[in-house]
PDB file of C-alpha atoms in Angstrom:
ATOM      1  CA  MET A   1     -37.059-106.000 -27.861  1.00 34.00           C
ATOM      2  CA  PRO A   2     -34.167-105.234 -25.501  1.00 38.00           C
ATOM      3  CA  VAL A   3     -30.936-104.908 -26.876  1.00 35.00           C
ATOM      4  CA  GLU A   4     -28.416-107.107 -24.448  1.00 36.00           C
ATOM      5  CA  ASN A   5     -26.592-104.442 -22.783  1.00 37.00           C
ATOM      6  CA  SER A   6     -27.507-101.398 -24.425  1.00 42.00           C
ATOM      7  CA  LYS A   7     -29.263 -99.807 -22.140  1.00 48.00           C
ATOM      8  CA  HIS A   8     -28.805 -96.914 -20.205  1.00 50.00           C
ATOM      9  CA  THR A   9     -30.196 -95.477 -16.847  1.00 48.00           C
ATOM     10  CA  GLY A  10     -30.920 -92.243 -14.463  1.00 46.00           C
ATOM     11  CA  GLU A  11     -29.567 -92.184 -11.609  1.00 44.00           C
ATOM     12  CA  ASN A  12     -31.715 -94.176  -8.968  1.00 39.00           C
ATOM     13  CA  ASN A  13     -33.975 -96.381 -12.089  1.00 44.00           C
ATOM     14  CA  GLU A  14     -32.508 -99.350 -11.722  1.00 42.00           C
ATOM     15  CA  ASN A  15     -33.974 -99.806  -7.796  1.00 40.00           C
ATOM     16  CA  ASN A  16     -36.906 -97.868  -9.065  1.00 42.00           C
ATOM     17  CA  SER A  17     -37.902-100.265 -11.103  1.00 42.00           C
ATOM     18  CA  LYS A  18     -37.384-103.102  -9.817  1.00 43.00           C
ATOM     19  CA  GLU A  19     -39.641-101.417  -7.168  1.00 45.00           C
ATOM     20  CA  SER A  20     -42.611-100.422 -10.261  1.00 45.00           C
ATOM     21  CA  ASN A  21     -43.011-104.008 -11.672  1.00 49.00           C
ATOM     22  CA  LYS A  22     -46.480-104.324 -10.961  1.00 53.00           C
ATOM     23  CA  LEU A  23     -49.283-103.001 -12.798  1.00 51.00           C
ATOM     24  CA  GLY A  24     -49.756 -99.686 -11.051  1.00 52.00           C
ATOM     25  CA  ASP A  25     -47.778 -99.105  -9.789  1.00 63.00           C
ATOM     26  CA  ASN A  26     -46.877 -96.323 -11.831  1.00 68.00           C
ATOM     27  CA  MET A  27     -49.407 -94.072 -13.429  1.00 78.00           C
ATOM     28  CA  ASN A  28     -47.809 -92.384 -15.309  1.00 82.00           C
ATOM     29  CA  ASP A  29     -44.959 -94.314 -17.100  1.00 83.00           C
ATOM     30  CA  CYS A  30     -44.566 -93.774 -21.375  1.00 87.00           C
ATOM     31  CA  LYS A  31     -41.743 -95.502 -23.814  1.00 90.00           C
ATOM     32  CA  PHE A  32     -42.365 -94.162 -27.044  1.00 92.00           C
ATOM     33  CA  SER A  33     -40.131 -94.690 -30.046  1.00 91.00           C
ATOM     34  CA  GLY A  34     -39.054 -92.790 -32.776  1.00 92.00           C
ATOM     35  CA  TRP A  35     -36.423 -89.910 -34.445  1.00 92.00           C
ATOM     36  CA  ILE A  36     -34.848 -86.897 -32.699  1.00 93.00           C
ATOM     37  CA  THR A  37     -35.999 -83.730 -35.031  1.00 94.00           C
ATOM     38  CA  HIS A  38     -33.324 -80.870 -33.998  1.00 93.00           C
ATOM     39  CA  GLU A  39     -30.001 -81.246 -32.687  1.00 94.00           C
ATOM     40  CA  PRO A  40     -30.310 -81.383 -28.319  1.00 95.00           C
ATOM     41  CA  GLU A  41     -30.180 -78.393 -26.590  1.00 96.00           C
ATOM     42  CA  TYR A  42     -27.706 -79.127 -23.854  1.00 96.00           C
ATOM     43  CA  GLY A  43     -27.572 -77.061 -20.381  1.00 96.00           C
ATOM     44  CA  GLN A  44     -26.487 -76.584 -17.009  1.00 96.00           C
ATOM     45  CA  THR A  45     -29.347 -75.887 -14.159  1.00 94.00           C
ATOM     46  CA  ASN A  46     -29.014 -72.659 -11.896  1.00 95.00           C
ATOM     47  CA  ALA A  47     -28.730 -75.395  -9.102  1.00 96.00           C
ATOM     48  CA  GLY A  48     -25.336 -77.199 -11.826  1.00 95.00           C
ATOM     49  CA  LYS A  49     -27.224 -80.330 -13.008  1.00 95.00           C
ATOM     50  CA  THR A  50     -26.742 -81.123 -17.123  1.00 96.00           C
ATOM     51  CA  TYR A  51     -29.800 -81.315 -18.769  1.00 96.00           C
ATOM     52  CA  VAL A  52     -30.611 -81.848 -22.214  1.00 96.00           C
ATOM     53  CA  ASN A  53     -34.114 -81.750 -24.676  1.00 96.00           C
ATOM     54  CA  PHE A  54     -34.534 -82.447 -27.328  1.00 96.00           C
ATOM     55  CA  SER A  55     -37.714 -83.131 -30.156  1.00 96.00           C
ATOM     56  CA  MET A  56     -39.110 -86.490 -31.508  1.00 95.00           C
ATOM     57  CA  GLY A  57     -40.429 -87.675 -33.929  1.00 94.00           C
ATOM     58  CA  ILE A  58     -42.990 -90.163 -33.986  1.00 91.00           C
ATOM     59  CA  LEU A  59     -44.995 -92.819 -36.589  1.00 86.00           C
ATOM     60  CA  GLU A  60     -48.139 -93.999 -35.817  1.00 80.00           C
ATOM     61  CA  LYS A  61     -49.983 -96.404 -37.734  1.00 71.00           C
ATOM     62  CA  ARG A  62     -53.021 -96.865 -36.413  1.00 68.00           C
ATOM     63  CA  TYR A  63     -56.433 -98.207 -38.536  1.00 65.00           C
ATOM     64  CA  SER A  64     -55.727 -97.089 -41.733  1.00 67.00           C
ATOM     65  CA  ASP A  65     -52.521 -97.697 -44.496  1.00 72.00           C
ATOM     66  CA  LYS A  66     -51.251 -93.326 -43.863  1.00 76.00           C
ATOM     67  CA  GLN A  67     -48.939 -92.743 -41.598  1.00 79.00           C
ATOM     68  CA  LYS A  68     -48.984 -89.839 -39.267  1.00 85.00           C
ATOM     69  CA  THR A  69     -46.038 -88.255 -37.387  1.00 89.00           C
ATOM     70  CA  THR A  70     -46.344 -86.512 -33.228  1.00 91.00           C
ATOM     71  CA  PHE A  71     -43.559 -84.268 -32.363  1.00 94.00           C
ATOM     72  CA  LEU A  72     -43.390 -84.455 -28.377  1.00 95.00           C
ATOM     73  CA  LYS A  73     -41.104 -82.853 -26.570  1.00 96.00           C
ATOM     74  CA  PHE A  74     -38.500 -84.562 -24.133  1.00 97.00           C
ATOM     75  CA  VAL A  75     -36.096 -83.272 -21.517  1.00 96.00           C
ATOM     76  CA  ALA A  76     -33.684 -85.270 -19.328  1.00 96.00           C
ATOM     77  CA  TYR A  77     -30.999 -84.287 -16.544  1.00 96.00           C
ATOM     78  CA  GLY A  78     -27.890 -85.540 -14.673  1.00 96.00           C
ATOM     79  CA  VAL A  79     -26.923 -88.791 -16.004  1.00 95.00           C
ATOM     80  CA  THR A  80     -29.196 -89.789 -17.158  1.00 95.00           C
ATOM     81  CA  ALA A  81     -28.564 -86.080 -19.980  1.00 95.00           C
ATOM     82  CA  ASP A  82     -24.729 -87.100 -20.158  1.00 94.00           C
ATOM     83  CA  ASN A  83     -25.050 -90.603 -21.358  1.00 92.00           C
ATOM     84  CA  LEU A  84     -28.235 -88.698 -23.854  1.00 93.00           C
ATOM     85  CA  LYS A  85     -24.586 -86.305 -24.804  1.00 91.00           C
ATOM     86  CA  LYS A  86     -22.370 -88.873 -26.347  1.00 88.00           C
ATOM     87  CA  ARG A  87     -25.562 -91.068 -28.170  1.00 88.00           C
ATOM     88  CA  ILE A  88     -27.515 -88.504 -29.887  1.00 90.00           C
ATOM     89  CA  GLY A  89     -27.860 -86.230 -32.292  1.00 90.00           C
ATOM     90  CA  LYS A  90     -30.307 -85.215 -35.014  1.00 91.00           C
ATOM     91  CA  GLY A  91     -32.234 -88.193 -36.829  1.00 89.00           C
ATOM     92  CA  SER A  92     -31.391 -90.634 -34.316  1.00 89.00           C
ATOM     93  CA  PHE A  93     -33.720 -93.306 -33.400  1.00 90.00           C
ATOM     94  CA  LEU A  94     -34.094 -93.905 -29.892  1.00 92.00           C
ATOM     95  CA  VAL A  95     -36.116 -95.735 -28.292  1.00 92.00           C
ATOM     96  CA  ILE A  96     -37.511 -94.084 -24.520  1.00 94.00           C
ATOM     97  CA  ASN A  97     -37.854 -97.071 -22.243  1.00 92.00           C
ATOM     98  CA  ASP A  98     -39.113 -94.854 -19.668  1.00 93.00           C
ATOM     99  CA  SER A  99     -40.452 -91.414 -19.205  1.00 94.00           C
ATOM    100  CA  SER A 100     -42.858 -89.553 -17.260  1.00 92.00           C
ATOM    101  CA  ALA A 101     -45.241 -86.908 -18.774  1.00 93.00           C
ATOM    102  CA  GLN A 102     -45.081 -82.811 -16.874  1.00 93.00           C
ATOM    103  CA  ASN A 103     -47.511 -80.115 -17.457  1.00 93.00           C
ATOM    104  CA  ASN A 104     -45.333 -77.285 -17.321  1.00 90.00           C
ATOM    105  CA  ASP A 105     -47.184 -73.365 -18.091  1.00 93.00           C
ATOM    106  CA  TYR A 106     -45.421 -69.944 -18.375  1.00 89.00           C
ATOM    107  CA  THR A 107     -45.915 -67.055 -19.574  1.00 93.00           C
ATOM    108  CA  ASN A 108     -44.201 -65.705 -23.133  1.00 91.00           C
ATOM    109  CA  LYS A 109     -42.501 -62.892 -21.733  1.00 91.00           C
ATOM    110  CA  GLN A 110     -43.007 -61.420 -25.066  1.00 93.00           C
ATOM    111  CA  THR A 111     -46.168 -61.053 -25.623  1.00 94.00           C
ATOM    112  CA  GLY A 112     -47.858 -61.706 -21.530  1.00 94.00           C
ATOM    113  CA  GLU A 113     -49.737 -65.001 -23.239  1.00 95.00           C
ATOM    114  CA  LYS A 114     -49.832 -68.067 -20.623  1.00 95.00           C
ATOM    115  CA  ARG A 115     -49.064 -71.203 -22.643  1.00 92.00           C
ATOM    116  CA  TYR A 116     -48.909 -74.500 -21.804  1.00 93.00           C
ATOM    117  CA  GLU A 117     -46.713 -77.620 -22.805  1.00 92.00           C
ATOM    118  CA  THR A 118     -45.941 -81.325 -22.014  1.00 94.00           C
ATOM    119  CA  ARG A 119     -43.092 -82.760 -21.658  1.00 94.00           C
ATOM    120  CA  TYR A 120     -41.578 -85.828 -21.040  1.00 95.00           C
ATOM    121  CA  ASN A 121     -39.011 -86.637 -18.627  1.00 95.00           C
ATOM    122  CA  VAL A 122     -36.461 -89.380 -19.472  1.00 96.00           C
ATOM    123  CA  LEU A 123     -35.487 -91.979 -16.801  1.00 94.00           C
ATOM    124  CA  ASP A 124     -33.872 -94.367 -19.761  1.00 93.00           C
ATOM    125  CA  PHE A 125     -33.558 -95.542 -22.628  1.00 92.00           C
ATOM    126  CA  GLU A 126     -31.824 -97.940 -25.653  1.00 89.00           C
ATOM    127  CA  ASP A 127     -28.567 -97.368 -27.179  1.00 78.00           C
ATOM    128  CA  PRO A 128     -29.134 -95.842 -30.150  1.00 73.00           C
ATOM    129  CA  SER A 129     -26.252 -97.644 -32.089  1.00 70.00           C
ATOM    130  CA  ALA A 130     -28.032-100.290 -31.022  1.00 66.00           C
ATOM    131  CA  PHE A 131     -30.546-100.203 -33.585  1.00 60.00           C
ATOM    132  CA  LYS A 132     -27.691 -99.218 -36.785  1.00 58.00           C
ATOM    133  CA  GLY A 133     -29.515-101.720 -39.627  1.00 51.00           C
ATOM    134  CA  GLY A 134     -32.378-102.746 -37.295  1.00 47.00           C
ATOM    135  CA  SER A 135     -34.923-104.591 -39.491  1.00 45.00           C
ATOM    136  CA  SER A 136     -36.588-103.446 -42.608  1.00 47.00           C
ATOM    137  CA  GLU A 137     -39.563-102.010 -41.899  1.00 51.00           C
ATOM    138  CA  ASN A 138     -36.817-100.019 -39.781  1.00 53.00           C
ATOM    139  CA  ILE A 139     -35.662 -98.758 -43.056  1.00 54.00           C
ATOM    140  CA  GLN A 140     -38.075 -97.626 -44.456  1.00 60.00           C
ATOM    141  CA  ALA A 141     -39.347 -96.109 -41.595  1.00 61.00           C
ATOM    142  CA  GLU A 142     -36.936 -94.630 -41.154  1.00 59.00           C
ATOM    143  CA  LYS A 143     -36.093 -93.698 -44.833  1.00 61.00           C
ATOM    144  CA  GLU A 144     -39.583 -92.116 -45.136  1.00 64.00           C
ATOM    145  CA  PHE A 145     -38.742 -90.211 -42.112  1.00 61.00           C
ATOM    146  CA  SER A 146     -35.601 -88.131 -43.504  1.00 59.00           C
ATOM    147  CA  GLU A 147     -37.881 -87.932 -47.571  1.00 63.00           C
ATOM    148  CA  ALA A 148     -40.958 -86.048 -45.421  1.00 61.00           C
ATOM    149  CA  TYR A 149     -39.042 -83.772 -42.553  1.00 57.00           C
ATOM    150  CA  ALA A 150     -35.712 -83.046 -44.034  1.00 54.00           C
ATOM    151  CA  SER A 151     -35.929 -79.531 -43.560  1.00 50.00           C
ATOM    152  CA  ASP A 152     -35.392 -78.080 -39.956  1.00 48.00           C
ATOM    153  CA  ASP A 153     -38.435 -75.657 -40.671  1.00 49.00           C
ATOM    154  CA  LEU A 154     -40.814 -78.679 -38.274  1.00 46.00           C
TER     155      LEU A 154
END
């Protein structure tokens, strides 16, 4: 449920979302909510564009009472990265309204092994401060997540 005035979009994203509201316009449109698992890594590309890399733990509760956590990697650039830098840290709850999956491959410099990864490019998110207090279900889930994944060994 979006919180009024809590969305922080990236460059030109507002125009893109107005044009892409029809089903099937963008088949690579991903939405997530979860907790930041490590302190985000901020930097600049060689071209001088700011970026932030971070990972999120996303709780899944599907067909049983058992909860499973999936860990995903995210990246944001430019204005979106700048806005995230002001608002997130390890343990923050974040709702990502718009992102796209990107498959990357690279060679490990130490081993020479070819590696593959999927990262999600964040285009739009909701301000984490809008969720402080939240529903009792979110508070309980946050407590369980914090207890289960309190170490930096993830």
